[in-house]
PDB file of C-alpha atoms in Angstrom:
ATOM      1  CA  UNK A 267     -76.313 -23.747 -13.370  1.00 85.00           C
ATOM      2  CA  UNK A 268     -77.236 -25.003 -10.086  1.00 90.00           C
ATOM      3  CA  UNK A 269     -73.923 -26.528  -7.763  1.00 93.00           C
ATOM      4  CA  UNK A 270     -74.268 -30.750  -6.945  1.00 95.00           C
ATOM      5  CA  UNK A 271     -71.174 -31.056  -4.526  1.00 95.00           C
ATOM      6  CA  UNK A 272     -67.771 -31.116  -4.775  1.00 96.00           C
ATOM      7  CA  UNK A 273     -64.959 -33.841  -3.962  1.00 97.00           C
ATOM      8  CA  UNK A 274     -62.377 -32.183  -2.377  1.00 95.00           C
ATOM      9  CA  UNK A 275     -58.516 -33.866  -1.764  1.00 96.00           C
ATOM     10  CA  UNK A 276     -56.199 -32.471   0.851  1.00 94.00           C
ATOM     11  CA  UNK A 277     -52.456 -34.195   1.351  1.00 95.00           C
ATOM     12  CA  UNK A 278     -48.770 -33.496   1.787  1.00 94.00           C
ATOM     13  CA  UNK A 279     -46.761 -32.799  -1.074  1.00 95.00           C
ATOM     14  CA  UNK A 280     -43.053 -31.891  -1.995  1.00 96.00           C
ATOM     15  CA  UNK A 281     -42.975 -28.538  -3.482  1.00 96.00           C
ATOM     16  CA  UNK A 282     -41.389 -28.387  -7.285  1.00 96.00           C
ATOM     17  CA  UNK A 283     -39.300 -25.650  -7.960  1.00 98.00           C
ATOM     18  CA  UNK A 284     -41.251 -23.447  -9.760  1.00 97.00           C
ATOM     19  CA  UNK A 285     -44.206 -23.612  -6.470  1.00 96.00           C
ATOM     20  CA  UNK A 286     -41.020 -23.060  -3.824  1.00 96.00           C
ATOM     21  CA  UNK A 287     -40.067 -20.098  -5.901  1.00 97.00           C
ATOM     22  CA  UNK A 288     -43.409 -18.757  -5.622  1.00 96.00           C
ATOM     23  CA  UNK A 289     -43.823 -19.397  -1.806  1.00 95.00           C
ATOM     24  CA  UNK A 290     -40.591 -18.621  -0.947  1.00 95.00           C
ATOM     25  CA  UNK A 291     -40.056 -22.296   0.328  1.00 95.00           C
ATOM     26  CA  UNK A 292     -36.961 -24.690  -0.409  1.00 96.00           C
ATOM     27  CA  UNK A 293     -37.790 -26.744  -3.506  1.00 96.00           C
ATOM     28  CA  UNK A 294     -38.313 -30.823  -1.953  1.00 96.00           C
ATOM     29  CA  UNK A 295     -40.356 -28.888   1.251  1.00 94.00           C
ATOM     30  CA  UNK A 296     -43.462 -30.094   2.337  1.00 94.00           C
ATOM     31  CA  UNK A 297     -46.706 -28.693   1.292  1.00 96.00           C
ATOM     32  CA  UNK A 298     -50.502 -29.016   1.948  1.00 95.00           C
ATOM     33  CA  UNK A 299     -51.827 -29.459  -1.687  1.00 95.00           C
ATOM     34  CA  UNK A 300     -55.813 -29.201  -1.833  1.00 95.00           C
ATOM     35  CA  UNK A 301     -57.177 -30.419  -4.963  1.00 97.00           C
ATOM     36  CA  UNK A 302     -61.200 -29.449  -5.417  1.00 97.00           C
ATOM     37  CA  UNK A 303     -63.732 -30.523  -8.447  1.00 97.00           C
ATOM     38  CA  UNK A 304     -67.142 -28.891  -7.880  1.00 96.00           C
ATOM     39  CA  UNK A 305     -69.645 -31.063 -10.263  1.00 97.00           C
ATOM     40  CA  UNK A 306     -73.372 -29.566 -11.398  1.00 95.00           C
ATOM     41  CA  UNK A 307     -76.390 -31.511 -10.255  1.00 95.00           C
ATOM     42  CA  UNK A 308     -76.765 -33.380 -13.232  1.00 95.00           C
ATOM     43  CA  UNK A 309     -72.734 -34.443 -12.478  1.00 95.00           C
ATOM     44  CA  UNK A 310     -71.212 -32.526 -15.083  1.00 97.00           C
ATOM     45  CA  UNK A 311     -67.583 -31.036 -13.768  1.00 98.00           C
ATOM     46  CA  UNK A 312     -67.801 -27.565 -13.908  1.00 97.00           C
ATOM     47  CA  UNK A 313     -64.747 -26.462 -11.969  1.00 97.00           C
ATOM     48  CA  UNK A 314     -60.989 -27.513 -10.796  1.00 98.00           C
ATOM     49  CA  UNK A 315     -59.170 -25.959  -8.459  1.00 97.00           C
ATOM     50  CA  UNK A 316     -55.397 -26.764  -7.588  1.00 96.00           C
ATOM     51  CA  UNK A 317     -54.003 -24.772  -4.510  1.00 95.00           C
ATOM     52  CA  UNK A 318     -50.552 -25.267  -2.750  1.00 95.00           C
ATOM     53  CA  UNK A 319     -49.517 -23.794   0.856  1.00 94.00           C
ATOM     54  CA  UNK A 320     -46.810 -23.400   3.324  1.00 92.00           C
ATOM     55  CA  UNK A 321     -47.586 -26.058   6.166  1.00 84.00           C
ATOM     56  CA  UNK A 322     -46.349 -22.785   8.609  1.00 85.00           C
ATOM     57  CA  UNK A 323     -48.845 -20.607   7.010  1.00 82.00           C
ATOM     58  CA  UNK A 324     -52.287 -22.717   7.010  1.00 82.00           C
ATOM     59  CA  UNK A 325     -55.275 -22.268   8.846  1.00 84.00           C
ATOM     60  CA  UNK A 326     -58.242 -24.976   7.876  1.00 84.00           C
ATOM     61  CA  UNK A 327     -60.873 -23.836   9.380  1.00 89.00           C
ATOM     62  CA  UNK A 328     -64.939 -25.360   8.817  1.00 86.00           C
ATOM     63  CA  UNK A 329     -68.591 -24.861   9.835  1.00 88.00           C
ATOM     64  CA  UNK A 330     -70.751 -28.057   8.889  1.00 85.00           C
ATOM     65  CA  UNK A 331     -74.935 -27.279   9.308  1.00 86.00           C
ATOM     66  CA  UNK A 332     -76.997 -29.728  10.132  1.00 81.00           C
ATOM     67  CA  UNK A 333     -79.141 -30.787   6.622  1.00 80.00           C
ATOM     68  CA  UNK A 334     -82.619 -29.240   7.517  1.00 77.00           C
ATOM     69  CA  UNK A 335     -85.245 -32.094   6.862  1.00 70.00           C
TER      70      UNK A 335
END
């Protein structure tokens, strides 16, 4: 299977109980919720990703290339 791009969605979002438990976070705090669908060339989805994070513990960090033509 060859990769076609992904849509990727980053926002703030309260954290739900169960996710402040987990990051050891009042329930209600703010998060940084990333939500990623990587698609196949022929635009099948072939993965989903969900990921939560402390907004003191985030680094985003990204290296963009120039598309060699």
């Amino acid at each position: 299977m060859r990769i076609g791009h992904a849509d990727l969605s980053i926002r703030s979002m309260p954290a739900s109980n169960a996710v402040a438990a987990a990051l050891e976070v009042e329930p209600g705090s703010s998060l940084l919720g990333i939500e990623r669908v990587v698609y196949s060339r022929d635009g099948a989805p072939v993965l989903f990703e969900a990921l939560n994070y402390r907004g003191d513990a985030f680094q985003y960090q990204l290296r963009i290339e120039r598309s060699k033509r």
